[in-house]
Short mmCIF file of C-alpha atoms in Angstrom, two decimals:
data_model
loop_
_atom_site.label_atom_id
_atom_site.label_comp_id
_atom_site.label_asym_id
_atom_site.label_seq_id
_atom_site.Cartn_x
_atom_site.Cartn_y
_atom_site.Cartn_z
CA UNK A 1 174.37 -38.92 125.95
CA UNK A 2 172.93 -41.03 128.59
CA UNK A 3 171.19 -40.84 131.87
CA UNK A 4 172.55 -37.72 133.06
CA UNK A 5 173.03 -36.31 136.95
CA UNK A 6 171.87 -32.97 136.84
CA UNK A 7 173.36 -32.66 140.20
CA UNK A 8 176.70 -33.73 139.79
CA UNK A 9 176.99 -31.75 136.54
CA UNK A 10 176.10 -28.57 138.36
CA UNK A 11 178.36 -29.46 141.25
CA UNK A 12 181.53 -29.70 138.79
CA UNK A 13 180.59 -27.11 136.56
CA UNK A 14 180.86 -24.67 139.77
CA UNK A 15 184.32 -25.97 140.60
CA UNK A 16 185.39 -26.07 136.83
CA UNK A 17 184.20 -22.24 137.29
CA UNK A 18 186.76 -21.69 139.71
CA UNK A 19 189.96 -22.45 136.97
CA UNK A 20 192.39 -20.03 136.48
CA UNK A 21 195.50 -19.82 134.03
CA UNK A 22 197.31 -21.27 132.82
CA UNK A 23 194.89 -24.58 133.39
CA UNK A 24 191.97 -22.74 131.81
CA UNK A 25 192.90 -21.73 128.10
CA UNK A 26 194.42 -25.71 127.95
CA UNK A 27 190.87 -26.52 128.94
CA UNK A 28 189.60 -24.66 126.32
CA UNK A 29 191.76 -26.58 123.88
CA UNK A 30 189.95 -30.14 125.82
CA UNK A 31 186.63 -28.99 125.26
CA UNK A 32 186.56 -27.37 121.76
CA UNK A 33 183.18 -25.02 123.12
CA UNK A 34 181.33 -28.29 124.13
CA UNK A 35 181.76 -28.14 128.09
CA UNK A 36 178.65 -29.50 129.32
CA UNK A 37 179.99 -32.84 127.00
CA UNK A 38 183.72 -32.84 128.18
CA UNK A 39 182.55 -32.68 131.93
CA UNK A 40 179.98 -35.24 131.27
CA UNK A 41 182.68 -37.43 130.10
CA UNK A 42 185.02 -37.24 133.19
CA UNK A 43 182.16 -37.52 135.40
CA UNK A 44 181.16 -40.82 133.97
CA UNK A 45 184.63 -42.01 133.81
CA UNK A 46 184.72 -41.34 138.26
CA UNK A 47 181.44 -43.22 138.25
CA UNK A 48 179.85 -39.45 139.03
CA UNK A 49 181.16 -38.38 141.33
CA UNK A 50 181.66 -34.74 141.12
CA UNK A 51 184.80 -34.29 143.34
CA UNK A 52 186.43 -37.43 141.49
CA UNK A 53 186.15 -35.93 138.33
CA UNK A 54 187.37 -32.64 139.10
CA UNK A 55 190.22 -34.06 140.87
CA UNK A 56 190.55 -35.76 137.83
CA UNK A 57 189.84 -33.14 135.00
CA UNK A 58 192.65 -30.66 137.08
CA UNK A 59 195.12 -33.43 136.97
CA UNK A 60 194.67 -33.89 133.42
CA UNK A 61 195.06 -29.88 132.45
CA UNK A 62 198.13 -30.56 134.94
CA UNK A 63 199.45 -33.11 132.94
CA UNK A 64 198.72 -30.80 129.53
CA UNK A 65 200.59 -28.10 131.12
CA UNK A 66 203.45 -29.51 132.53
CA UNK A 67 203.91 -31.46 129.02
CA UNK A 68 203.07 -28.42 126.67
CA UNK A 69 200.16 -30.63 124.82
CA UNK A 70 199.06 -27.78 123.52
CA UNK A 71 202.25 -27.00 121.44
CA UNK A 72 202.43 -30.85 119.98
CA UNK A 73 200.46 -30.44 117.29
CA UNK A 74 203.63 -28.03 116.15
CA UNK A 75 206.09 -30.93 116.89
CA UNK A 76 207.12 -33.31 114.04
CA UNK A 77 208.27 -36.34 114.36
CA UNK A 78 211.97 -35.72 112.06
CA UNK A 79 213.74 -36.47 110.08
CA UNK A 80 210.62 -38.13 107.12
CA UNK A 81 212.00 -41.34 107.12
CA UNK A 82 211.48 -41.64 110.84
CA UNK A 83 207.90 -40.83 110.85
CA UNK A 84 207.45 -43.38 108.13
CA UNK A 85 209.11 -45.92 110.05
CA UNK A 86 206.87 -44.86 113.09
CA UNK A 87 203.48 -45.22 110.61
CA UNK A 88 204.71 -48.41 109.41
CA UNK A 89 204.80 -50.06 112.92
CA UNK A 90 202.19 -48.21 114.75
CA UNK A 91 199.15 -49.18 112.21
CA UNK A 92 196.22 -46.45 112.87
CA UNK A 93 194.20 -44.22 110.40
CA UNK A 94 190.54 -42.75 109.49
CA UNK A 95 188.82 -44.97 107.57
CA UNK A 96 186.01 -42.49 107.52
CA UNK A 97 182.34 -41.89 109.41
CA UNK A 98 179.47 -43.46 110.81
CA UNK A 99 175.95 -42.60 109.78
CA UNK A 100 176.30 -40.55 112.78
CA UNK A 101 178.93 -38.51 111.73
CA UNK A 102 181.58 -40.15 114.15
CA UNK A 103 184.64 -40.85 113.07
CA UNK A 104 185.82 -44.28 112.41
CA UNK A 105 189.43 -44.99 113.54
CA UNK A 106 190.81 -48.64 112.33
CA UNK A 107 193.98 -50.04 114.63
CA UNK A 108 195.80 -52.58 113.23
CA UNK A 109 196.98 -54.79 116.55
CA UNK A 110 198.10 -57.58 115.31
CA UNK A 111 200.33 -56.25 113.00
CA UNK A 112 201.68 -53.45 114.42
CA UNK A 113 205.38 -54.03 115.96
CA UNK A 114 206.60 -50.70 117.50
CA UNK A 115 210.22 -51.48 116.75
CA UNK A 116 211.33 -48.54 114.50
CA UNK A 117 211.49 -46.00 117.23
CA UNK A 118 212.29 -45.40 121.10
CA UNK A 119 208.31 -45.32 123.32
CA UNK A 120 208.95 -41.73 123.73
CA UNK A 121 208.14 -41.60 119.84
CA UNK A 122 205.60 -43.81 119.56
CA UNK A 123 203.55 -41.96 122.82
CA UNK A 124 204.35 -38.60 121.00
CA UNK A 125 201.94 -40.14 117.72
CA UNK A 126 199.83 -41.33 119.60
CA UNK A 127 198.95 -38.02 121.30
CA UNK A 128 199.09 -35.96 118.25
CA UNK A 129 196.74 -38.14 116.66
CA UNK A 130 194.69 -37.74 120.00
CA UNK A 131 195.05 -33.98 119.62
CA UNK A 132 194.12 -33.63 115.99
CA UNK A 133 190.86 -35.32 116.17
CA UNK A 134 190.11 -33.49 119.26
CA UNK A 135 191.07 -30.26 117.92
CA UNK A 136 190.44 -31.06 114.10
CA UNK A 137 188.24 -34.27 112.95
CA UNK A 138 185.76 -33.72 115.51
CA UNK A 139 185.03 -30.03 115.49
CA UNK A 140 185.03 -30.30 111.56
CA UNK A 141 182.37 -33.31 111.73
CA UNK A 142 180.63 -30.87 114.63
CA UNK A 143 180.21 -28.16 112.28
CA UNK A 144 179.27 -29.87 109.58
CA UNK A 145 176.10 -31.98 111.13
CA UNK A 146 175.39 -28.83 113.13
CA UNK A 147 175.49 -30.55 116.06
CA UNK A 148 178.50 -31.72 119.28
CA UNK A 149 180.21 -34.77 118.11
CA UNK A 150 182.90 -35.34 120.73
CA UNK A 151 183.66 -39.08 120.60
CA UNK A 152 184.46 -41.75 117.70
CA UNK A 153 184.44 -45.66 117.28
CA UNK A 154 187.44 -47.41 116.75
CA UNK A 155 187.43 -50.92 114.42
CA UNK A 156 190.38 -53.46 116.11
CA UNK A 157 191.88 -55.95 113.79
CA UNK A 158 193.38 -58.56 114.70
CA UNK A 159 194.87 -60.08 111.44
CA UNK A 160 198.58 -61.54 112.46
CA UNK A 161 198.01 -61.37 116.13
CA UNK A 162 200.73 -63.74 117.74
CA UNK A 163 201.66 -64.46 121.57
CA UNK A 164 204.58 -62.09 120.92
CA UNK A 165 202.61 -59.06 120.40
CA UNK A 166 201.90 -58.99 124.48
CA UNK A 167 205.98 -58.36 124.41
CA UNK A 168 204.71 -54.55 123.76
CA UNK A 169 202.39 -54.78 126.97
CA UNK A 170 204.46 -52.22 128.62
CA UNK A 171 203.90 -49.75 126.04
CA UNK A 172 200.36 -50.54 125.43
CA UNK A 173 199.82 -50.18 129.06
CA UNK A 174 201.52 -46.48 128.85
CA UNK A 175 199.38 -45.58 126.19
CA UNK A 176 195.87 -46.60 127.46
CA UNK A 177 196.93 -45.06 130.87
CA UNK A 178 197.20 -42.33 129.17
CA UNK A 179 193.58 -42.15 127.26
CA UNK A 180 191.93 -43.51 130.38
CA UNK A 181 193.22 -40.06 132.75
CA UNK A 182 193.48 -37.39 130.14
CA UNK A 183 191.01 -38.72 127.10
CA UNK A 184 188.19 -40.34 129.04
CA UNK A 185 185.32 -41.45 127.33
CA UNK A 186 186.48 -40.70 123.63
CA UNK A 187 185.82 -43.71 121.85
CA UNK A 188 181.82 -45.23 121.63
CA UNK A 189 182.43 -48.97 120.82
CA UNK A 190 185.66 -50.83 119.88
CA UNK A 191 184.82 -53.65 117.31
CA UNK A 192 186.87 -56.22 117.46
CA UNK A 193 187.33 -58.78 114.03
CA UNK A 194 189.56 -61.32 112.39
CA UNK A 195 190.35 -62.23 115.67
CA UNK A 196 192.42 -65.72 115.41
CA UNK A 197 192.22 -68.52 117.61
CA UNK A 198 194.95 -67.15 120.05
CA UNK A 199 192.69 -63.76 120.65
CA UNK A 200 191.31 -65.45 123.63
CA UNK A 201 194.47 -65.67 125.26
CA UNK A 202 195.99 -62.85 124.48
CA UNK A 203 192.34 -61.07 125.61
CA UNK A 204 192.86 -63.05 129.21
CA UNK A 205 195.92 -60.72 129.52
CA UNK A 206 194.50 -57.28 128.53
CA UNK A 207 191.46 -57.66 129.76
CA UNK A 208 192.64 -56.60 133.35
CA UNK A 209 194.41 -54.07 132.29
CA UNK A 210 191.09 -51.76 131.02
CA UNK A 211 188.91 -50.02 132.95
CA UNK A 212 185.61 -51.87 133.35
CA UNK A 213 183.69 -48.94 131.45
CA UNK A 214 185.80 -49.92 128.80
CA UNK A 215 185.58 -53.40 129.01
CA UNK A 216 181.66 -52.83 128.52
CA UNK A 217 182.36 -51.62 125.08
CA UNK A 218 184.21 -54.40 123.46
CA UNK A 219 182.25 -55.81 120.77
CA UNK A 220 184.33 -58.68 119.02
CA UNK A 221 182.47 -59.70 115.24
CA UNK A 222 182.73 -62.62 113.53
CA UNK A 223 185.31 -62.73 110.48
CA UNK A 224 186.26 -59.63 109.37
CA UNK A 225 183.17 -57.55 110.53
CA UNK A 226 181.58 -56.18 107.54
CA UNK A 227 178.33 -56.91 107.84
CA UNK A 228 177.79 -55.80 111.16
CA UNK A 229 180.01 -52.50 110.45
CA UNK A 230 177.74 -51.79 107.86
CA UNK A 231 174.70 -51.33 109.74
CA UNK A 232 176.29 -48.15 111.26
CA UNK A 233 178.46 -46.44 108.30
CA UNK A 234 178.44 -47.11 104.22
CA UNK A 235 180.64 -49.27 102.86
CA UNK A 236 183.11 -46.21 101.83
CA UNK A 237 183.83 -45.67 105.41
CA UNK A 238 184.79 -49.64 106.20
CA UNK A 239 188.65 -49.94 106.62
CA UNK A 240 190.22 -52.00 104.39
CA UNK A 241 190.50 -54.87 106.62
CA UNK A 242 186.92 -55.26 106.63
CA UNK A 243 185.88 -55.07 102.90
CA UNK A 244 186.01 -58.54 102.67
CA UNK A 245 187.03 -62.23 104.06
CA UNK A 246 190.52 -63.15 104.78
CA UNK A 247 191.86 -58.85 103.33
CA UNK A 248 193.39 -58.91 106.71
CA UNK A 249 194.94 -55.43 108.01
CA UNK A 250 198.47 -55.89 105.57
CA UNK A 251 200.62 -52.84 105.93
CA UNK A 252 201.19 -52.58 102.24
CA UNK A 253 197.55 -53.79 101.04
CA UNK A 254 195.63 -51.50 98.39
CA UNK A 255 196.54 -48.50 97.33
CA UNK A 256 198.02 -45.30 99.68
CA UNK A 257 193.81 -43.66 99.18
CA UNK A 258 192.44 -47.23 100.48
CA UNK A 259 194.79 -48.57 103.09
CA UNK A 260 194.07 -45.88 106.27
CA UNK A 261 197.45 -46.70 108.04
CA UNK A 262 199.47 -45.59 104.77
CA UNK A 263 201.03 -42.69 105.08
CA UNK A 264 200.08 -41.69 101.44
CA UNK A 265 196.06 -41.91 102.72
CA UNK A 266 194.64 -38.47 102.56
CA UNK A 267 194.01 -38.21 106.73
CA UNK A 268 197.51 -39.12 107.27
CA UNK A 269 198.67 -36.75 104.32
CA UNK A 270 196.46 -33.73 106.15
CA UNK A 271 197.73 -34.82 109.73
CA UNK A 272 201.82 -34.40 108.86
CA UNK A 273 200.84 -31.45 106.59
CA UNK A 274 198.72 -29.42 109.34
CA UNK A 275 201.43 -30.52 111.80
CA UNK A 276 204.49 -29.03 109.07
CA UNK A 277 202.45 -25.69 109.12
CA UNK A 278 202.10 -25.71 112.90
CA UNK A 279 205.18 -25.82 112.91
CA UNK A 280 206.07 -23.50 110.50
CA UNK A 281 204.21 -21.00 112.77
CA UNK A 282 205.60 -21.37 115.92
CA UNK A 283 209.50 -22.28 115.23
CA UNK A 284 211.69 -19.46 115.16
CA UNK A 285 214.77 -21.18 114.17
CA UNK A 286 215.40 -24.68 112.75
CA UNK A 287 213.80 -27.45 113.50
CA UNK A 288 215.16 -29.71 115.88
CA UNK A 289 215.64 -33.28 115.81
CA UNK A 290 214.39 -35.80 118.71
CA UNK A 291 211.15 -36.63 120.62
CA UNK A 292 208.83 -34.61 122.64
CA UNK A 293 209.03 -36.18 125.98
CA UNK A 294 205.79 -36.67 127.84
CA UNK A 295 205.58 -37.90 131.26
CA UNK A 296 203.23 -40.91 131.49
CA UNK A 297 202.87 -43.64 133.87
CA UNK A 298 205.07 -46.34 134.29
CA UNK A 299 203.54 -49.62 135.25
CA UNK A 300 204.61 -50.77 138.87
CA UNK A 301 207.56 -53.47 138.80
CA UNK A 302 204.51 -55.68 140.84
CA UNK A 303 202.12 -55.30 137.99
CA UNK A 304 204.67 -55.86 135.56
CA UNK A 305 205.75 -59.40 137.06
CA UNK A 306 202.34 -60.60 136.99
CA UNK A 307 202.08 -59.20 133.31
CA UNK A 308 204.58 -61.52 132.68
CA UNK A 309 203.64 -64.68 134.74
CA UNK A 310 200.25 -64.50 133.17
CA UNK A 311 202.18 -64.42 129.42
CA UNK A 312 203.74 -67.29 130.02
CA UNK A 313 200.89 -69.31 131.56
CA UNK A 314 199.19 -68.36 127.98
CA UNK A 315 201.73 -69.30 125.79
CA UNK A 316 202.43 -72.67 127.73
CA UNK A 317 198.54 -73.07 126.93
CA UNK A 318 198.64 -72.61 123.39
CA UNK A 319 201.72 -74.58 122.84
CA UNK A 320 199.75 -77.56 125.24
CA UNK A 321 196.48 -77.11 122.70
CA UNK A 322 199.17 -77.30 119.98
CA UNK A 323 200.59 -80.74 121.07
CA UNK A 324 196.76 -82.12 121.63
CA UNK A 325 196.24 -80.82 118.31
CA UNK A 326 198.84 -82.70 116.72
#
């Protein structure tokens, strides 16, 4: 857990006290019984300071309220072939657990396109999957090493990254706004591998974009990671990608049990199943088509130019390093 400020814990734990409804019973649904750990995380993510954080932490059960959160886990994305289309262009899954017991997520960026559905449905996964290993994976590995395990690592690969990909900037911006204020301080380590020659300019223009806490915990491995991975979970738990040179993160490659993203893989089989039966339980009619709306932050039209004048500066560098090159 860290250095610890006994101090500023106590100081936010008294003003988390002071929570009433309808903010508290979301809260309850943030910190899964592990308080001391969810206000440990917003403090560090406002550098400690107690009134930050809580400022911070009230916002966020705002945010949870205002959006119903707590009902999305009882919101499918419909009709089937829709969801599909939304797993076949937004490449995540659980590849499994480190020695630890935290759970490994694998992210496909390079490969992932986000062109089968509008941003509201591709924010609306995202979240969900946010929800269900808050409320799910991570209680479930909790219980069953008898001890809090409130954060996971996440393996990036890289495999078929192109200058293109920072086209989906906005959206990637949306979504890692979104971690950064409501799901601070979730993810351990992100391991970065098969990252191809253009990484480093595509990194130039991300880079800004992350919180410096964040920042700190980029690790990028050479090739596709395995050997490094393996000094912190068994090979059963390395995503596909990393199994062995060159597997790359194909959306088709091995079977529906191997490849994570698939929708056929067994966490992405319990994920649309639990959220069916949530659903189940709380409709009292039909189901209704269309996506659960969440507010989120829009990047500013300043930040958005510069996004773009720093894209282009990149690409005219790569196709420069091309010509020398030839």
């Amino acid at each position: 857990m860290g250095i610890v400020s006994q101090d500023a814990l106590n100081q936010l734990q008294a003003l988390v006290d002071q929570v009433e409804e309808p903010l508290q019973k979301t809260f309850q649904n943030v910190h899964q019984g592990h308080v001391i750990e969810t206000l440990i995380r917003f403090l560090k993510a406002r550098e400690w300071n107690a009134s930050k954080a809580h400022k911070m932490l009230i916002e966020s059960l705002n945010w949870r309220v205002q959006n119903e959160i707590d009902k999305i886990l009882s919101k499918p994305i419909i009709p089937p072939d829709l969801y599909r289309g939304v797993r076949d262009s937004q490449l995540i899954g659980l590849s499994g657990y480190s020695r630890e017991g935290l759970p490994v997520f694998a992210i496909g960026v390079g490969l992932s396109t986000f062109d089968k559905a509008s941003v509201h449905y591709y924010v609306q996964s995202h979240i969900q999957i946010n929800e269900y290993r808050d409320r799910v994976v991570l209680p479930s590995a909790s219980k069953k090493h008898e001890r809090p395990i409130t954060t996971c690592v996440k393996v990036l690969d890289m495999t078929g990254l192109k200058l293109s990909a920072l086209n989906q900037i906005k959206l990637l911006t949306i979504i890692s706004s979104i971690d950064d204020l409501n799901y601070p301080e979730k993810t351990n380590t992100y391991y970065i591998v098969n990252a191809p020659y253009i990484f480093s300019g595509c990194w130039k223009v991300v880079k800004p974009l992350l919180q410096e806490r964040t920042r700190k915990k980029v690790q990028v491995l050479q090739g596709c990671g395995r050997d490094e991975l393996l000094k912190i979970m068994d090979y059963a738990s390395l995503p596909h990608f990393c199994r062995k040179e060159g597997s790359g993160s194909s959306k088709h490659s091995g079977s529906g049990s191997e490849n994570c993203y698939s929708l056929d893989h067994p966490f992405h089989q319990e994920l649309y199943n639990y959220i069916k039966e949530q659903s189940r339980i709380e409709a009292r009619g039909p189901m209704k088509q269309g996506s659960f709306h969440v507010e989120f932050p829009e990047p500013a039209a300043e930040e958005e130019a510069d996004i773009a004048k720093t894209i282009e500066s990149e690409i005219h560098k790569f196709e420069n390093n091309l010509e020398i090159v030839d």
